[in-house]
Every structure is written in structure tokens, then in C-alpha cells.
PDB file of C-alpha atoms in Angstrom:
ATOM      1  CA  UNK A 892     107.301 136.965 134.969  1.00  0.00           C
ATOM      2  CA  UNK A 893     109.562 133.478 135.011  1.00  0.00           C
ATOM      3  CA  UNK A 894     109.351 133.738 139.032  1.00  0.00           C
ATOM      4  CA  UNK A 895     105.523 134.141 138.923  1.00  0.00           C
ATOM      5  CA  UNK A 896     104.852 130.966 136.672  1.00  0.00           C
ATOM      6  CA  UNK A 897     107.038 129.056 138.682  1.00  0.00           C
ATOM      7  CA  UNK A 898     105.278 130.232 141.838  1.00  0.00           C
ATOM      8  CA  UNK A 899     101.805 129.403 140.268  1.00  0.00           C
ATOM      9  CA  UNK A 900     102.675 125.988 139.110  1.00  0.00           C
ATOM     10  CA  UNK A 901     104.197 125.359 142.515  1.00  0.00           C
ATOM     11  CA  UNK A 902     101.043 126.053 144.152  1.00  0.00           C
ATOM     12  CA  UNK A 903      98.890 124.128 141.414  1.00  0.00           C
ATOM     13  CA  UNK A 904     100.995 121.340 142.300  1.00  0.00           C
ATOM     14  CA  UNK A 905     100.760 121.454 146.332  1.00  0.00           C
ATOM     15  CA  UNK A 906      97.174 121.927 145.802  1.00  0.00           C
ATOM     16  CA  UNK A 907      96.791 118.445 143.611  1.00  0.00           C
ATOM     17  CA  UNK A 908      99.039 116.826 146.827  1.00  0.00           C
ATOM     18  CA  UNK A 909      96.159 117.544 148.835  1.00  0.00           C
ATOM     19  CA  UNK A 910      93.055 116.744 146.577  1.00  0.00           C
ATOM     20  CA  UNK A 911      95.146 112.729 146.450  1.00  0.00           C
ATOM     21  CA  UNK A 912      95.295 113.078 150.217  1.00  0.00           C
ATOM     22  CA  UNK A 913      92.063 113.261 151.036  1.00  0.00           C
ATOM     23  CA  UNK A 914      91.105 111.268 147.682  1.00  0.00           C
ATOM     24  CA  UNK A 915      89.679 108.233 149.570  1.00  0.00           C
ATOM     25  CA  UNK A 916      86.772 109.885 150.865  1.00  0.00           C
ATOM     26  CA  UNK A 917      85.495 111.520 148.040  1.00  0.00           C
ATOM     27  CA  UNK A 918      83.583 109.450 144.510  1.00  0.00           C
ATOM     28  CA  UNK A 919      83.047 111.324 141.385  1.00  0.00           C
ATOM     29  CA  UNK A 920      80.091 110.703 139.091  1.00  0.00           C
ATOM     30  CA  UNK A 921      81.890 110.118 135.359  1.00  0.00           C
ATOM     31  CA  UNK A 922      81.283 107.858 132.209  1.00  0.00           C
ATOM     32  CA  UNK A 923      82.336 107.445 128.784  1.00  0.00           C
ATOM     33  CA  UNK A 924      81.037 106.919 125.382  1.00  0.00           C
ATOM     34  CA  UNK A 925      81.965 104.159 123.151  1.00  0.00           C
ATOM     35  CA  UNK A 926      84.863 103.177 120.970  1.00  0.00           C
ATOM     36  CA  UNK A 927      84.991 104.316 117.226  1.00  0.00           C
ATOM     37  CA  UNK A 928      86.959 102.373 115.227  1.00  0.00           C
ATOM     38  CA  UNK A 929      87.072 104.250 111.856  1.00  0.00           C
ATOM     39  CA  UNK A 930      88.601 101.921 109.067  1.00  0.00           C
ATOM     40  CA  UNK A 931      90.337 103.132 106.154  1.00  0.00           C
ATOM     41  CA  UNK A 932      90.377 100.680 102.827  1.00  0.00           C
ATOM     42  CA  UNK A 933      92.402 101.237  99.902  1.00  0.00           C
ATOM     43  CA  UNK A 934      90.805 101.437  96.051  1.00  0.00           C
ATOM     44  CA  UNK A 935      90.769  98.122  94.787  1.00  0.00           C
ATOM     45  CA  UNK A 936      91.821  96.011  97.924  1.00  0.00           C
ATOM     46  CA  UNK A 937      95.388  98.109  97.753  1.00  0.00           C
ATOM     47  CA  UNK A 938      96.378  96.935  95.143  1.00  0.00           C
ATOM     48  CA  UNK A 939      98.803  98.696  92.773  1.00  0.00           C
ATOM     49  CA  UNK A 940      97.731  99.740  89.430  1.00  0.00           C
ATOM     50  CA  UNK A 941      98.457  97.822  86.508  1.00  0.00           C
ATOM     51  CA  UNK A 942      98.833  97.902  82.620  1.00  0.00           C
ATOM     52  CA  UNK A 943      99.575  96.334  79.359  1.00  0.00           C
ATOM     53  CA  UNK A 944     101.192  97.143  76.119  1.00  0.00           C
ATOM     54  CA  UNK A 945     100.250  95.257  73.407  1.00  0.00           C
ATOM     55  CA  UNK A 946     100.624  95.534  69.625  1.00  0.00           C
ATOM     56  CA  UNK A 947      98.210  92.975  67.896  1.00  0.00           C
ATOM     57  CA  UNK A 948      99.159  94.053  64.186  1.00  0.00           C
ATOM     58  CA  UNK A 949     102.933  93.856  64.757  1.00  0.00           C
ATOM     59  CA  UNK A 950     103.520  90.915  67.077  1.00  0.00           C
ATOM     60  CA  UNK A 951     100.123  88.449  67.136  1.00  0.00           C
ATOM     61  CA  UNK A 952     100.077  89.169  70.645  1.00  0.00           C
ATOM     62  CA  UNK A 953      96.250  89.817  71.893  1.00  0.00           C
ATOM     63  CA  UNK A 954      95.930  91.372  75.654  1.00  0.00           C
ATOM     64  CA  UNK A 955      96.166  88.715  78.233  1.00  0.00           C
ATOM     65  CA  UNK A 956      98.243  86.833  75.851  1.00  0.00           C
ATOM     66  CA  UNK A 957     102.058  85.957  76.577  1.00  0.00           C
ATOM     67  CA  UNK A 958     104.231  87.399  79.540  1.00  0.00           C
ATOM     68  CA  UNK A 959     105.263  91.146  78.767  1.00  0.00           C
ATOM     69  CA  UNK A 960     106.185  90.498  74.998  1.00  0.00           C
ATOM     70  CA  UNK A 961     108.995  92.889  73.668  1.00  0.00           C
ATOM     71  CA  UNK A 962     107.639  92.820  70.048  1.00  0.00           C
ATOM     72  CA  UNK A 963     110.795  90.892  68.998  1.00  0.00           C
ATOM     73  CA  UNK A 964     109.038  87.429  68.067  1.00  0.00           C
ATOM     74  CA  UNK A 965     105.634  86.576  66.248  1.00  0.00           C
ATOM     75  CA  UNK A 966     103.283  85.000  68.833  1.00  0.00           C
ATOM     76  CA  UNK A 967     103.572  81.255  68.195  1.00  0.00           C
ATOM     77  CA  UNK A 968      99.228  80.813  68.829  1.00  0.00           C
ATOM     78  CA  UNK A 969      98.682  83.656  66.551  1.00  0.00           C
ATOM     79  CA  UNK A 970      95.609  82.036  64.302  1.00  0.00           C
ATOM     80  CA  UNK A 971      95.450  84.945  61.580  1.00  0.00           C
ATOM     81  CA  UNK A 972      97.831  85.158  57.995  1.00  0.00           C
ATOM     82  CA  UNK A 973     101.571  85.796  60.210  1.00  0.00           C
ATOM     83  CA  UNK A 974     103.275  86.900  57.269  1.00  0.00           C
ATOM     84  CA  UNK A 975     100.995  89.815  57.452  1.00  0.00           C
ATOM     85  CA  UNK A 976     102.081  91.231  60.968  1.00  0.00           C
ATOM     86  CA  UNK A 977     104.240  94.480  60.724  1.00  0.00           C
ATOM     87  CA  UNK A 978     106.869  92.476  62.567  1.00  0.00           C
ATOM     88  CA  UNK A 979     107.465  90.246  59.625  1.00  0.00           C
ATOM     89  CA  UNK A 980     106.904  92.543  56.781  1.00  0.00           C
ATOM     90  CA  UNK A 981     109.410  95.073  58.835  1.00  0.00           C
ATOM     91  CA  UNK A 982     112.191  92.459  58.044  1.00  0.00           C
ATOM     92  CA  UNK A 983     112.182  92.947  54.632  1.00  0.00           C
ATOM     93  CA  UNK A 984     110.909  96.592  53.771  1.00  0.00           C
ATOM     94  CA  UNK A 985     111.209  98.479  50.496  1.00  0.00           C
ATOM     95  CA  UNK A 986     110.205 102.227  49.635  1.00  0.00           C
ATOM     96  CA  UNK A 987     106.407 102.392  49.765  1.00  0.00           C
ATOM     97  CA  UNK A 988     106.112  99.985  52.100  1.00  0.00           C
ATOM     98  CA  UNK A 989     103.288 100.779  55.092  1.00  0.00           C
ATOM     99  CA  UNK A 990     103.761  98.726  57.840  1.00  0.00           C
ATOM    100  CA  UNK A 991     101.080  97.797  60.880  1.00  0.00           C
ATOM    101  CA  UNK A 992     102.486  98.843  64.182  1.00  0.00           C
ATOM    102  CA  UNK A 993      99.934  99.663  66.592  1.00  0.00           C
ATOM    103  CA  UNK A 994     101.098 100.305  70.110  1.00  0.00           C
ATOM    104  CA  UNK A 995      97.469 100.265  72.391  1.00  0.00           C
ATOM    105  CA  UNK A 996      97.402 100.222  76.219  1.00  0.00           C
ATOM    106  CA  UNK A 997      94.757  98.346  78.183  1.00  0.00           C
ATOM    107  CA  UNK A 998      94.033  99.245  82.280  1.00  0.00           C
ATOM    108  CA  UNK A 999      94.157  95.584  83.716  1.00  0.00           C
ATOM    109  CA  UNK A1000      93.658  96.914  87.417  1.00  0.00           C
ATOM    110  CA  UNK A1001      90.034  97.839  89.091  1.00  0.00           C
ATOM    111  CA  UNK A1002      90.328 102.097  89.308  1.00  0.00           C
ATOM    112  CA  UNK A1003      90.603 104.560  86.422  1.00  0.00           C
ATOM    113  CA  UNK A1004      94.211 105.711  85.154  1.00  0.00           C
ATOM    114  CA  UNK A1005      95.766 107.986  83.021  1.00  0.00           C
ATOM    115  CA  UNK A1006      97.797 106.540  80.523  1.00  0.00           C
ATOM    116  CA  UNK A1007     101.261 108.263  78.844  1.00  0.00           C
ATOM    117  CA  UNK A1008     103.507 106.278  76.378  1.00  0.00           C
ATOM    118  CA  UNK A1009     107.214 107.124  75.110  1.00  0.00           C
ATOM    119  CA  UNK A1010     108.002 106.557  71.813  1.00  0.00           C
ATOM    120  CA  UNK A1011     111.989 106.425  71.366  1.00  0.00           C
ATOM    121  CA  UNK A1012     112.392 107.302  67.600  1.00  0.00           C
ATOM    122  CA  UNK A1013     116.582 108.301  67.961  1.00  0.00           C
ATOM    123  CA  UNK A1014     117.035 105.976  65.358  1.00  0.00           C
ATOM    124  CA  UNK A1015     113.988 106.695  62.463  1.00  0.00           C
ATOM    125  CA  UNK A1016     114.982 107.708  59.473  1.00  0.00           C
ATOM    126  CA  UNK A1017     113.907 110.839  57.607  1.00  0.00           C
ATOM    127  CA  UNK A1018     111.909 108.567  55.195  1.00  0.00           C
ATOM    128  CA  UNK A1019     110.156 106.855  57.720  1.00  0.00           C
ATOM    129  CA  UNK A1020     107.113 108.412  59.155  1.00  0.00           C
ATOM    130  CA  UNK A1021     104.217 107.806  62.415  1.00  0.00           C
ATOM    131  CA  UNK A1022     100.819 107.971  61.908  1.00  0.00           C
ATOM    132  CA  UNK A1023      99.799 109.609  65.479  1.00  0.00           C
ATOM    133  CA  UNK A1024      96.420 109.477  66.301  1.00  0.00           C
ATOM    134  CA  UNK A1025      95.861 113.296  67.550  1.00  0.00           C
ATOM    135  CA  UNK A1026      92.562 112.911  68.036  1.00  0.00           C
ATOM    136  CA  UNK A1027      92.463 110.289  71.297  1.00  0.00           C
ATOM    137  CA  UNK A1028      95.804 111.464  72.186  1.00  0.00           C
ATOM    138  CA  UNK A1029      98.160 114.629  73.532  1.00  0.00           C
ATOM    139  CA  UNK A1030     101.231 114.371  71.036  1.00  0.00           C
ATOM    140  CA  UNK A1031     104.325 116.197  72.442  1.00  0.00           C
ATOM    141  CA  UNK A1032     107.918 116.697  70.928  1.00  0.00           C
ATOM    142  CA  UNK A1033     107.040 115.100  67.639  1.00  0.00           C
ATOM    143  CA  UNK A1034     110.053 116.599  66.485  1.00  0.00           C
ATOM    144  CA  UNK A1035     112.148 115.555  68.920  1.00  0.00           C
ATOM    145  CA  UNK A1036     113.890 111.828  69.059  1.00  0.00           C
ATOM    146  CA  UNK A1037     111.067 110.613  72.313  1.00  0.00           C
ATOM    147  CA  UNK A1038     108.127 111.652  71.956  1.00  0.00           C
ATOM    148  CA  UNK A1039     105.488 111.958  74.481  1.00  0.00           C
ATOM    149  CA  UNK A1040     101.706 110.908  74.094  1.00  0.00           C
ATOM    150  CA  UNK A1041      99.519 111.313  76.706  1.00  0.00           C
ATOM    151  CA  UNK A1042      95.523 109.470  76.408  1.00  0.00           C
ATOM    152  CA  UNK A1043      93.384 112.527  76.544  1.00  0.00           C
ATOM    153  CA  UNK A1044      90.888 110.910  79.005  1.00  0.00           C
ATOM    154  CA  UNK A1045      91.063 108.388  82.116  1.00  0.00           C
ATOM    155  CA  UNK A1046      90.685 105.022  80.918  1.00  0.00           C
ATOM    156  CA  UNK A1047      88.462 102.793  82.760  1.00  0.00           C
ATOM    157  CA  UNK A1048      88.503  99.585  84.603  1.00  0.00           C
ATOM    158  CA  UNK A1049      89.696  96.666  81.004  1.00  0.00           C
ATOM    159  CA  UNK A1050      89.465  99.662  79.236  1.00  0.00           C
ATOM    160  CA  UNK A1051      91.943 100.557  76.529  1.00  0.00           C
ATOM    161  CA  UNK A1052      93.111 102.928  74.590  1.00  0.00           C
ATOM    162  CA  UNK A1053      92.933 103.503  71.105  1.00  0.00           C
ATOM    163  CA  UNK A1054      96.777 102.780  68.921  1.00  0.00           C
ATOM    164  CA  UNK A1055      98.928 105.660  69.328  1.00  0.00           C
ATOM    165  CA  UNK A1056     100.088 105.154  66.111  1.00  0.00           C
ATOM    166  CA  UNK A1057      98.843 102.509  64.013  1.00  0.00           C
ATOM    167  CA  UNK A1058     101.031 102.125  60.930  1.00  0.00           C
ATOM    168  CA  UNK A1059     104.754 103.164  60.060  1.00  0.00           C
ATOM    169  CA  UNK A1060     105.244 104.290  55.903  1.00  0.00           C
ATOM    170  CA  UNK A1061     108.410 104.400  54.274  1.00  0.00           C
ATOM    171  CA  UNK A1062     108.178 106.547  51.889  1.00  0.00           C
ATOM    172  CA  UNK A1063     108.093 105.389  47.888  1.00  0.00           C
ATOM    173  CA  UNK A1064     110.761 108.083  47.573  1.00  0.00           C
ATOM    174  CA  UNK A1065     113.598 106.836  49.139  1.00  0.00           C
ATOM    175  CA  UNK A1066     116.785 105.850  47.242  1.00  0.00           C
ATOM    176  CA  UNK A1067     118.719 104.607  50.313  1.00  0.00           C
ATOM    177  CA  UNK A1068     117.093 102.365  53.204  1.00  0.00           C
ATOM    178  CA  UNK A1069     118.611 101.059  56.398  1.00  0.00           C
ATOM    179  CA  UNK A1070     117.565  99.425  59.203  1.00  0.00           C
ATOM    180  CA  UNK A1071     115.679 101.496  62.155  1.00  0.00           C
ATOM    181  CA  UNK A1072     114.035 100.567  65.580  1.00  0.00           C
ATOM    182  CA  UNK A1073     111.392 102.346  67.509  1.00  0.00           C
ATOM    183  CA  UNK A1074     111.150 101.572  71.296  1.00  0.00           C
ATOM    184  CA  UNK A1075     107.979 102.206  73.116  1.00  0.00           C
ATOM    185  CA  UNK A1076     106.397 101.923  76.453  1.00  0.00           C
ATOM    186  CA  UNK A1077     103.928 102.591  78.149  1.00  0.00           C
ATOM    187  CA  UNK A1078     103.285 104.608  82.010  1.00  0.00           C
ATOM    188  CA  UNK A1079     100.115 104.731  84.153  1.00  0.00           C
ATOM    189  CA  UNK A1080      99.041 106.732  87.287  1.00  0.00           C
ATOM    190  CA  UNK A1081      95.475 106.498  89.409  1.00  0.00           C
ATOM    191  CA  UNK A1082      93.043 108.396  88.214  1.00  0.00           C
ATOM    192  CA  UNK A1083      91.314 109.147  91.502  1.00  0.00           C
ATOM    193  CA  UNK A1084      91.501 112.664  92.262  1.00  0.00           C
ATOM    194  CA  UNK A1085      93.339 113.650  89.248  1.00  0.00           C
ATOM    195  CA  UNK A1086      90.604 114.720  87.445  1.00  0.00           C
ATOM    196  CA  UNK A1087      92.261 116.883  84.259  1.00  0.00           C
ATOM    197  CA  UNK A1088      94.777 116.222  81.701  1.00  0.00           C
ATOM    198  CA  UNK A1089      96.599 119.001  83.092  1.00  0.00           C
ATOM    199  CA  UNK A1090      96.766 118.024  86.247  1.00  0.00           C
ATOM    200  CA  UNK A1091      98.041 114.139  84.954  1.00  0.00           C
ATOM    201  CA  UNK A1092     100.827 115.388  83.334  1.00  0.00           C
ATOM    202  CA  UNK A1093     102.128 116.893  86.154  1.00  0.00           C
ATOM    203  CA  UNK A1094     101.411 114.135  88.148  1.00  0.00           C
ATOM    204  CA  UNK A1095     102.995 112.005  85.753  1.00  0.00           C
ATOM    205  CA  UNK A1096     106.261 114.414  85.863  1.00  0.00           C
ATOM    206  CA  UNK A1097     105.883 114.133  89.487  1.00  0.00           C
ATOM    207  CA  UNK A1098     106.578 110.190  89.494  1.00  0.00           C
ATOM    208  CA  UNK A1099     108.219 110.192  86.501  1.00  0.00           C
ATOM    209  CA  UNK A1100     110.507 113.183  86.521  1.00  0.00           C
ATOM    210  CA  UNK A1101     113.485 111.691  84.530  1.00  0.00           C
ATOM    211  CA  UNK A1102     111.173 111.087  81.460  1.00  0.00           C
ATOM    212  CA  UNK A1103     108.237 113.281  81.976  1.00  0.00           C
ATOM    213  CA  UNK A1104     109.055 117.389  81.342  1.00  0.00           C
ATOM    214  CA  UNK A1105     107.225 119.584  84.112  1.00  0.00           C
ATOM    215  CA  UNK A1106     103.865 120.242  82.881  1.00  0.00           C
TER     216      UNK A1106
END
């Protein structure tokens, strides 16, 4: 069989040497069509997606309002009664006291994403407790020191979410009291043809995978 292909392709080949030999006397009727040029543009000009994390009740600090605050300082434009923000009240606490802390999430690019927020609690005490909003959001490992909240549904274009939490109580039982912190932040992905919770977890493990558990 390997001597017969060779021998055909041999043949093929002294039979194109003669069509180019006698190729100057002969004019084929051809033509061609157009050129399609078939352009591809991204979601929102390419650019990546973007959010903020905000907590108005804790820090002062309105969306669009100072660059990436940590929640360690009161915003120095807040307008309202300052004494009143969790942050402040958090600095002297006493059993009973329920402090604002409202962690919220706004989608500052021009697509849909779905939003997921940590919420490092290694160091909260056993008399310290988080008011998760269940409702608006997927609460996972509550027991755990992180805990994982996912926004049940995309958020849109200057959308936001609602607080994951909105208020931290110590409670009025507590004989003992020390100093905590609670760490938070917050994790988008697109929302374009992810189109179930589900599936946004594991797309959010996918891109994530050293925070987010497999789905």
C-alpha cells in the first residue's frame, strides 16, 4: 500500500508539471466574493468589572466617597451625629451594647455580577453575635471562623446589595469583654452567562479557589 501512494502522488505531481507547461495558453473564468470582517466587542468597552464595599453606619463613608476605606477612621465629610457610627461606639462597648455595622456592596461597572463577601470572624467572641440577613443572601459556615455569603441574585449595573449584616450585639450577659475585630471583603464575577446561584458559586470557586469551597 506505501508503494502505491507514493506511485499515485508521483504521477499527480508529473501531471501538475505539465498543466504549468502548457499554462500560458490556457485562461480560466474565476471570481471571488467579498471580504467579511466580523468584529468581536467586549461587554462594556472591555473593561474589567468593578465593585465597592462600603459601610455607611460604621465608617461615614457613602459609595463614591473616599479611596477604598478600611473602616479604621470616621469619614472626615461625614454630615450626620459621628458619635453615632458603629466605628465610634465600637471603641468603647459594654454588655448590651448593639452596634451598626453594615457591610453593603454596590456594582460600579456597566454588566450584571454576582456578588460573594467573606466575613473573617477568628477573633469574635462567644458574646458577640451577626445579624445575617438570610433573606437577600446565601449564608455558609456560620459556624465556622469565615463565613461565606453569597447575594442570591445578579446585581445590576449601580446596583447594590442589601447589608449582609447590619448590626453586631454584645450580649447584656456578659461578665468579661475584650476587644474583637471582624474583617470583611467583598468578591465579584460577570454575570453574563452565569445565570444561577449554583452555577456562581462554582464560578466563584473557580477564580477564587483558595477562599471559595467547590460548590
Amino acid at each position: 500500500m506505501k508503494n502505491k501512494k507514493k506511485l499515485i502522488t508521483t504521477i499527480a505531481s508529473l501531471a501538475l508539471v505539465g498543466a504549468i507547461s502548457i499554462g500560458a495558453t490556457l485562461a480560466y473564468l474565476n471570481a471571488q466574493s467579498q471580504q467579511m470582517t466580523n468584529t468581536f466587542t467586549p461587554k462594556d468597552g472591555g473593561k474589567n468589572i468593578s465593585i465597592e464595599l462600603r459601610e455607611p453606619n460604621w465608617d461615614g463613608y457613602n459609595f463614591g466617597e473616599g479611596k477604598n476605606p478600611d473602616g479604621s477612621t470616621v469619614n472626615p465629610g461625614y454630615e450626620g451625629d459621628a458619635e453615632a457610627l458603629g466605628l465610634n461606639e465600637a471603641k468603647e462597648f459594654s454588655p448590651g451594647d448593639v452596634i451598626a455595622k453594615d457591610p453593603t456592596v454596590k456594582n460600579t461597572c456597566g454588566q450584571d455580577v454576582w456578588v460573594a463577601v467573606t466575613v473573617d470572624k477568628t477573633g469574635l467572641p462567644s458574646y458577640a453575635s451577626l445579624n445575617w440577613d438570610k433573606t437577600k443572601w446565601d449564608i455558609v459556615g456560620e459556624s465556622g471562623n469565615t463565613v461565606i455569603a453569597y447575594y442570591r441574585t445578579k446585581v445590576t449595573t449601580n446596583g447594590t446589595t442589601s447589608p449582609v449584616f447590619s448590626q453586631v450585639t454584645i450580649s447584656d450577659t456578659a461578665t468579661e469583654v475584650a476587644g474583637f475585630d471582624i474583617d470583611v471583603k467583598a468578591y465579584a464575577i460577570q454575570g453574563e452567562n452565569i445565570d444561577t446561584l449554583d452555577a456562581a458559586k462554582a464560578a466563584f470557586h473557580t477564580e477564587f479557589d483558595s477562599i471559595f469551597p467547590e460548590a
